[in-house]
Short mmCIF file of C-alpha atoms in Angstrom, two decimals:
data_model
loop_
_atom_site.label_atom_id
_atom_site.label_comp_id
_atom_site.label_asym_id
_atom_site.label_seq_id
_atom_site.Cartn_x
_atom_site.Cartn_y
_atom_site.Cartn_z
CA UNK A 14 -26.58 19.49 -66.54
CA UNK A 15 -27.80 22.94 -68.07
CA UNK A 16 -31.06 23.91 -70.05
CA UNK A 17 -30.74 25.83 -72.92
CA UNK A 18 -33.95 27.53 -74.39
CA UNK A 19 -34.55 29.50 -77.78
CA UNK A 20 -37.61 30.84 -78.98
CA UNK A 21 -37.79 31.19 -82.66
CA UNK A 22 -40.12 33.72 -84.48
CA UNK A 23 -42.51 32.40 -86.88
CA UNK A 24 -42.29 35.28 -89.22
CA UNK A 25 -41.66 33.55 -92.71
CA UNK A 26 -38.67 33.17 -94.96
CA UNK A 27 -35.49 34.00 -93.12
CA UNK A 28 -32.71 36.18 -94.42
CA UNK A 29 -28.92 36.36 -94.20
CA UNK A 30 -28.92 38.43 -91.36
CA UNK A 31 -31.09 36.04 -89.50
CA UNK A 32 -28.92 33.02 -90.29
CA UNK A 33 -25.82 34.79 -89.32
CA UNK A 34 -26.94 36.71 -86.20
CA UNK A 35 -29.21 34.33 -84.73
CA UNK A 36 -29.92 31.03 -86.18
CA UNK A 37 -26.21 29.57 -86.64
CA UNK A 38 -25.01 30.76 -83.00
CA UNK A 39 -28.13 29.17 -81.64
CA UNK A 40 -27.69 25.86 -83.41
CA UNK A 41 -23.92 25.79 -82.20
CA UNK A 42 -24.80 26.60 -78.58
CA UNK A 43 -27.94 24.15 -78.79
CA UNK A 44 -26.18 21.25 -80.66
CA UNK A 45 -23.38 21.16 -77.92
CA UNK A 46 -25.97 20.88 -74.94
CA UNK A 47 -27.90 17.61 -73.69
CA UNK A 48 -30.98 19.61 -72.79
CA UNK A 49 -31.64 22.25 -75.74
CA UNK A 50 -35.19 23.33 -76.44
CA UNK A 51 -36.17 25.23 -79.61
CA UNK A 52 -39.57 26.17 -80.51
CA UNK A 53 -41.34 28.13 -82.96
CA UNK A 54 -43.27 30.86 -81.34
CA UNK A 55 -46.64 30.98 -83.37
CA UNK A 56 -48.71 31.83 -80.40
CA UNK A 57 -46.94 35.26 -80.12
CA UNK A 58 -47.24 35.93 -83.86
CA UNK A 59 -50.90 36.25 -83.47
CA UNK A 60 -50.52 39.27 -81.80
CA UNK A 61 -50.14 40.71 -85.41
CA UNK A 62 -50.83 37.95 -87.82
CA UNK A 63 -54.31 36.89 -88.43
CA UNK A 64 -54.23 34.97 -91.83
CA UNK A 65 -54.11 31.21 -91.03
CA UNK A 66 -52.60 30.51 -94.36
CA UNK A 67 -49.79 32.67 -93.97
CA UNK A 68 -49.03 31.51 -90.63
CA UNK A 69 -48.73 27.84 -91.72
CA UNK A 70 -46.58 28.85 -94.58
CA UNK A 71 -44.36 30.84 -92.34
CA UNK A 72 -43.89 28.02 -89.92
CA UNK A 73 -43.07 25.74 -92.82
CA UNK A 74 -40.56 28.18 -93.91
CA UNK A 75 -38.81 28.88 -90.56
CA UNK A 76 -38.59 25.30 -89.44
CA UNK A 77 -37.11 24.23 -92.74
CA UNK A 78 -34.65 26.88 -92.57
CA UNK A 79 -33.66 25.95 -88.93
CA UNK A 80 -33.44 22.30 -90.16
CA UNK A 81 -31.31 22.97 -93.14
CA UNK A 82 -28.99 25.05 -91.32
CA UNK A 83 -28.00 22.14 -89.35
CA UNK A 84 -30.35 21.99 -86.32
CA UNK A 85 -30.22 18.42 -85.02
CA UNK A 86 -33.92 17.24 -84.31
CA UNK A 87 -32.22 14.40 -82.56
CA UNK A 88 -30.24 16.21 -80.07
CA UNK A 89 -32.57 18.88 -79.65
CA UNK A 90 -36.24 19.23 -78.87
CA UNK A 91 -37.44 21.31 -81.61
CA UNK A 92 -41.52 22.08 -81.68
CA UNK A 93 -44.30 24.38 -82.34
CA UNK A 94 -45.38 26.35 -79.21
CA UNK A 95 -49.21 25.98 -80.00
CA UNK A 96 -48.71 21.96 -79.84
CA UNK A 97 -47.96 22.17 -76.26
CA UNK A 98 -51.08 23.55 -74.68
CA UNK A 99 -49.14 23.80 -71.10
CA UNK A 100 -47.88 26.98 -72.51
CA UNK A 101 -51.13 28.86 -72.37
CA UNK A 102 -52.16 27.58 -69.11
CA UNK A 103 -48.93 28.48 -67.45
CA UNK A 104 -49.52 32.09 -68.83
CA UNK A 105 -52.56 32.35 -67.00
CA UNK A 106 -51.15 31.12 -63.66
CA UNK A 107 -48.40 33.82 -64.21
CA UNK A 108 -50.67 36.47 -65.18
CA UNK A 109 -52.25 36.21 -61.75
CA UNK A 110 -48.85 37.34 -60.18
CA UNK A 111 -47.77 39.95 -62.73
CA UNK A 112 -48.13 43.48 -61.82
CA UNK A 113 -50.19 45.75 -64.12
CA UNK A 114 -47.36 48.35 -63.92
CA UNK A 115 -44.73 45.91 -64.86
CA UNK A 116 -46.55 44.87 -68.07
CA UNK A 117 -47.55 48.74 -68.74
CA UNK A 118 -43.69 49.41 -68.97
CA UNK A 119 -42.60 46.55 -71.13
CA UNK A 120 -41.20 47.79 -74.23
CA UNK A 121 -43.36 45.50 -76.15
CA UNK A 122 -46.29 47.31 -75.00
CA UNK A 123 -45.01 50.73 -74.22
CA UNK A 124 -43.76 51.17 -77.77
CA UNK A 125 -47.35 50.87 -79.17
CA UNK A 126 -49.30 52.26 -76.24
CA UNK A 127 -49.64 55.87 -78.02
CA UNK A 128 -52.48 54.39 -79.83
CA UNK A 129 -54.06 52.00 -77.74
CA UNK A 130 -57.05 51.66 -79.99
CA UNK A 131 -54.93 49.45 -82.28
CA UNK A 132 -53.05 47.47 -79.39
CA UNK A 133 -54.80 44.01 -78.29
CA UNK A 134 -54.76 42.30 -75.02
CA UNK A 135 -51.93 39.99 -76.49
CA UNK A 136 -49.63 42.65 -76.95
CA UNK A 137 -49.99 43.71 -73.44
CA UNK A 138 -49.57 40.27 -72.01
CA UNK A 139 -46.91 38.89 -74.50
CA UNK A 140 -44.03 39.10 -72.05
CA UNK A 141 -46.14 36.76 -69.65
CA UNK A 142 -46.46 33.98 -72.51
CA UNK A 143 -42.56 34.58 -73.01
CA UNK A 144 -42.31 34.07 -69.44
CA UNK A 145 -44.40 30.74 -69.45
CA UNK A 146 -42.37 29.48 -72.53
CA UNK A 147 -39.03 29.89 -70.44
CA UNK A 148 -40.25 28.65 -66.89
CA UNK A 149 -41.96 25.52 -68.34
CA UNK A 150 -38.60 23.67 -69.41
CA UNK A 151 -36.67 24.68 -66.09
CA UNK A 152 -34.29 26.70 -68.43
CA UNK A 153 -31.03 27.71 -66.78
CA UNK A 154 -29.94 29.68 -69.80
CA UNK A 155 -31.86 31.78 -72.68
CA UNK A 156 -29.99 33.36 -75.48
CA UNK A 157 -31.60 36.91 -76.06
CA UNK A 158 -30.80 40.01 -78.02
CA UNK A 159 -30.37 43.27 -76.08
CA UNK A 160 -33.96 44.23 -77.07
CA UNK A 161 -35.21 41.16 -75.21
CA UNK A 162 -33.29 41.71 -72.10
CA UNK A 163 -36.04 43.41 -70.43
CA UNK A 164 -38.72 40.54 -70.97
CA UNK A 165 -36.16 37.83 -69.33
CA UNK A 166 -35.99 40.35 -66.53
CA UNK A 167 -39.78 40.31 -66.16
CA UNK A 168 -39.67 36.58 -66.32
CA UNK A 169 -37.19 36.42 -63.34
CA UNK A 170 -39.26 38.74 -61.73
CA UNK A 171 -42.91 36.85 -61.87
CA UNK A 172 -40.91 33.64 -61.03
CA UNK A 173 -39.30 35.10 -58.17
CA UNK A 174 -42.51 36.47 -56.58
CA UNK A 175 -44.15 32.70 -56.98
CA UNK A 176 -41.37 31.07 -55.47
CA UNK A 177 -41.43 33.48 -52.56
CA UNK A 178 -45.09 33.15 -52.31
CA UNK A 179 -45.68 29.31 -52.86
CA UNK A 180 -42.36 27.91 -52.33
CA UNK A 181 -39.84 26.87 -54.82
CA UNK A 182 -41.50 26.26 -58.12
CA UNK A 183 -39.40 27.66 -60.77
CA UNK A 184 -35.90 27.78 -62.08
CA UNK A 185 -34.67 31.41 -62.44
CA UNK A 186 -33.28 31.76 -65.99
CA UNK A 187 -30.28 33.61 -66.96
CA UNK A 188 -29.64 35.37 -70.21
CA UNK A 189 -27.04 34.80 -72.81
CA UNK A 190 -26.49 38.17 -74.58
CA UNK A 191 -23.69 37.99 -76.97
CA UNK A 192 -22.13 41.44 -76.81
CA UNK A 193 -20.46 40.96 -80.29
CA UNK A 194 -23.33 39.94 -82.26
CA UNK A 195 -22.95 40.90 -86.06
CA UNK A 196 -25.24 43.46 -87.33
CA UNK A 197 -25.64 42.63 -91.03
CA UNK A 198 -26.53 45.36 -93.26
CA UNK A 199 -29.32 45.01 -95.99
CA UNK A 200 -29.07 46.06 -99.52
CA UNK A 201 -29.72 49.48 -98.68
CA UNK A 202 -27.00 49.91 -95.65
CA UNK A 203 -29.38 49.83 -93.12
CA UNK A 204 -29.72 46.79 -90.68
CA UNK A 205 -31.04 43.71 -92.63
CA UNK A 206 -34.80 43.53 -92.04
CA UNK A 207 -37.97 42.33 -93.63
CA UNK A 208 -39.99 45.39 -92.31
CA UNK A 209 -37.40 47.39 -94.66
CA UNK A 210 -37.78 44.96 -97.76
CA UNK A 211 -33.63 45.05 -97.57
CA UNK A 212 -32.97 41.40 -97.21
CA UNK A 213 -30.98 38.87 -98.95
CA UNK A 214 -32.84 35.49 -98.91
CA UNK A 215 -30.03 32.84 -99.28
CA UNK A 216 -32.87 30.06 -100.19
CA UNK A 217 -34.21 32.04 -103.18
CA UNK A 218 -33.43 30.53 -106.53
CA UNK A 219 -29.95 31.67 -108.11
CA UNK A 220 -31.38 33.97 -110.61
CA UNK A 221 -33.64 36.06 -107.90
CA UNK A 222 -30.53 35.92 -105.35
CA UNK A 223 -28.08 37.40 -108.04
CA UNK A 224 -30.78 40.20 -108.94
CA UNK A 225 -30.98 41.23 -105.34
CA UNK A 226 -27.19 41.18 -104.71
CA UNK A 227 -26.91 43.32 -107.84
CA UNK A 228 -29.38 45.84 -106.46
CA UNK A 229 -26.87 46.61 -103.51
CA UNK A 230 -26.56 50.46 -102.96
CA UNK A 231 -23.16 51.79 -103.57
CA UNK A 232 -21.53 55.28 -104.17
CA UNK A 233 -20.80 56.22 -107.90
CA UNK A 234 -16.87 55.93 -107.70
CA UNK A 235 -15.34 54.83 -110.98
CA UNK A 236 -13.84 51.46 -111.48
CA UNK A 237 -10.22 52.78 -111.25
CA UNK A 238 -10.80 54.69 -107.90
CA UNK A 239 -9.69 53.15 -104.82
CA UNK A 240 -12.54 52.67 -102.43
CA UNK A 241 -13.28 52.60 -98.74
CA UNK A 242 -14.16 48.73 -97.83
CA UNK A 243 -15.21 49.78 -94.43
CA UNK A 244 -17.95 51.87 -95.51
CA UNK A 245 -19.23 49.62 -98.36
CA UNK A 246 -22.24 47.18 -97.83
CA UNK A 247 -20.95 44.76 -100.55
CA UNK A 248 -17.62 44.38 -98.39
CA UNK A 249 -19.21 44.13 -95.21
CA UNK A 250 -21.62 41.07 -96.34
CA UNK A 251 -18.61 39.48 -98.01
CA UNK A 252 -16.54 39.70 -94.88
CA UNK A 253 -19.34 38.10 -92.84
CA UNK A 254 -19.34 35.00 -94.85
CA UNK A 255 -15.97 34.72 -96.37
CA UNK A 256 -12.81 33.40 -94.87
CA UNK A 257 -10.26 36.05 -93.38
CA UNK A 258 -7.75 35.40 -96.27
CA UNK A 259 -10.46 36.06 -98.88
CA UNK A 260 -11.62 39.09 -97.19
CA UNK A 261 -8.38 40.44 -96.72
CA UNK A 262 -7.59 39.92 -100.67
CA UNK A 263 -10.78 41.96 -101.34
CA UNK A 264 -9.97 44.72 -99.05
CA UNK A 265 -6.64 45.10 -100.82
CA UNK A 266 -8.20 45.14 -103.97
CA UNK A 267 -10.56 47.99 -102.96
CA UNK A 268 -7.61 50.14 -101.71
CA UNK A 269 -5.74 49.59 -104.84
CA UNK A 270 -8.36 50.70 -107.11
CA UNK A 271 -9.56 48.77 -110.39
CA UNK A 272 -12.15 47.01 -108.43
CA UNK A 273 -15.50 47.95 -109.65
CA UNK A 274 -18.74 47.30 -107.51
CA UNK A 275 -19.98 45.30 -110.07
CA UNK A 276 -17.04 42.84 -109.74
CA UNK A 277 -17.46 42.97 -106.11
CA UNK A 278 -21.20 42.07 -106.25
CA UNK A 279 -20.45 39.06 -108.24
CA UNK A 280 -17.75 37.93 -105.68
CA UNK A 281 -20.41 38.26 -102.91
CA UNK A 282 -22.77 36.26 -104.80
CA UNK A 283 -20.32 33.29 -105.57
CA UNK A 284 -19.44 33.44 -101.84
CA UNK A 285 -22.90 33.09 -100.75
CA UNK A 286 -23.46 30.12 -103.23
CA UNK A 287 -20.25 28.60 -101.56
CA UNK A 288 -20.94 29.22 -98.18
CA UNK A 289 -24.11 28.00 -98.14
CA UNK A 290 -24.24 25.34 -100.85
CA UNK A 291 -25.33 22.38 -98.30
CA UNK A 292 -27.95 24.63 -96.76
CA UNK A 293 -29.36 25.48 -99.97
CA UNK A 294 -29.32 22.27 -101.23
CA UNK A 295 -30.97 20.60 -98.13
CA UNK A 296 -33.77 23.49 -98.05
CA UNK A 297 -34.86 22.99 -101.36
CA UNK A 298 -35.37 19.10 -100.70
CA UNK A 299 -36.94 19.61 -97.28
CA UNK A 300 -39.43 22.40 -98.73
CA UNK A 301 -40.93 19.58 -101.09
CA UNK A 302 -41.83 17.37 -98.07
CA UNK A 303 -43.96 19.67 -95.44
CA UNK A 304 -45.33 16.38 -94.22
CA UNK A 305 -41.91 15.43 -92.95
CA UNK A 306 -41.39 18.81 -91.21
CA UNK A 307 -44.74 18.46 -89.64
CA UNK A 308 -43.54 15.07 -88.27
CA UNK A 309 -40.50 16.66 -86.97
CA UNK A 310 -42.38 19.43 -85.00
CA UNK A 311 -44.90 17.09 -83.76
CA UNK A 312 -42.30 14.52 -82.58
CA UNK A 313 -40.58 17.59 -80.78
CA UNK A 314 -43.80 18.20 -79.08
CA UNK A 315 -44.32 14.78 -77.99
CA UNK A 316 -40.87 15.25 -76.34
CA UNK A 317 -41.45 18.49 -74.89
CA UNK A 318 -44.87 17.77 -73.06
CA UNK A 319 -43.78 15.58 -70.31
CA UNK A 320 -41.35 18.36 -69.03
CA UNK A 321 -43.81 21.20 -69.63
CA UNK A 322 -46.71 19.08 -67.74
CA UNK A 323 -44.10 18.45 -64.69
CA UNK A 324 -43.56 22.15 -64.37
CA UNK A 325 -47.15 22.80 -64.62
CA UNK A 326 -48.08 20.24 -62.13
CA UNK A 327 -45.93 21.95 -59.44
CA UNK A 328 -47.78 25.45 -59.57
CA UNK A 329 -51.10 23.67 -59.91
CA UNK A 330 -50.34 21.73 -56.76
CA UNK A 331 -49.32 24.74 -54.83
CA UNK A 332 -52.50 26.71 -56.23
CA UNK A 333 -54.76 23.93 -54.85
CA UNK A 334 -55.53 22.86 -58.81
CA UNK A 335 -56.05 19.25 -59.39
CA UNK A 336 -52.86 17.98 -60.88
CA UNK A 337 -52.80 15.74 -64.13
#
C-alpha cells in the first residue's frame, strides 16, 4: 500500500493558480489513497516570515482553503508540521549525514548566496528539513513541481547514505512530477503569483472578485474586431475552469468579432462563481470557525505522530540513542 505525502505552503490566502495547479490535483490523488499525508509547512516559512500573528492567519487561511476545496480530513492525515516535534529532531540526524557541498548547491540557497549577509541558516538547511518531512512517514511518492525535484533528489541521497552506513532505515521516495501542470496566468499575463500581486482570490467577496477580474490587462482592439483567444489572458483563464463546450463557444465568438473584452470578463466572473460555488460557500462558513480548523489540524497531528515516532526510533536505535 503506497504512501503519498504532500507539503502545503503556509503562505496565506491561496489563489486560482494554486487551486488549479496544485491543490485540486493533490486532493484528487490523496483522497484516492489509503495512506496520504498533507502537512502545512509552517516551520519552513520561518526562513522568511517572523511575524507570529501573520503566520497564524496564514495557517488558518491555507487550512480552510484546502478543506473547502475537498480535502477529506477523515481519509487523509492533515496536520501542521510544527505540531509533530519529530520533524526537527529528524532534521538534526539527517544534517549529520548531509555534505556541505550538496546543500551549498541547492537552488533554495544558491539563488540567494550572492548576498550571504541576508541569508539565515534555515535557508541553507531547508532541504534537510524537507527530507525529514518526507522520510518520517515512509513516503513512497511525493508530488513535486519541477522546481522542487532537486530537493527530492537530496532527500534520496541523504537517505541512501544513511541506509548504506547504518542499515536499512528509510524508504527512498519517488517524485510524482506532472509534466502537463497548467500554468495559470495572472491579471497582467505573467504567471499568477502573490509576489507579482497579479492573482485572483476565488474566496474574496463578489464585489472584490469582480473588480479584480475587470482589471485583467488586454490589448486595445475594438468590440467589432476579431480577436486571438490564444494570446488572451481572459480566455486562458476561462478555458481552465469552464467545460470544453463553453470554451469552444467563447473561442468562436473571439474569432468572429463582436465580442468585447468587457463581456468576456463578465463571462469569466460568472464562470468562477459557478465553478467554485460550493468551495466559496464552504470557505466562508469554515473561516468563521477557527477552533474547528484548529481541531482538525491537532487531530491530524495525533494521527501523524505515531508513524513519525516509529521511524524516528529506527534511526535513534541505529545511532545508539535511547528510543522512546
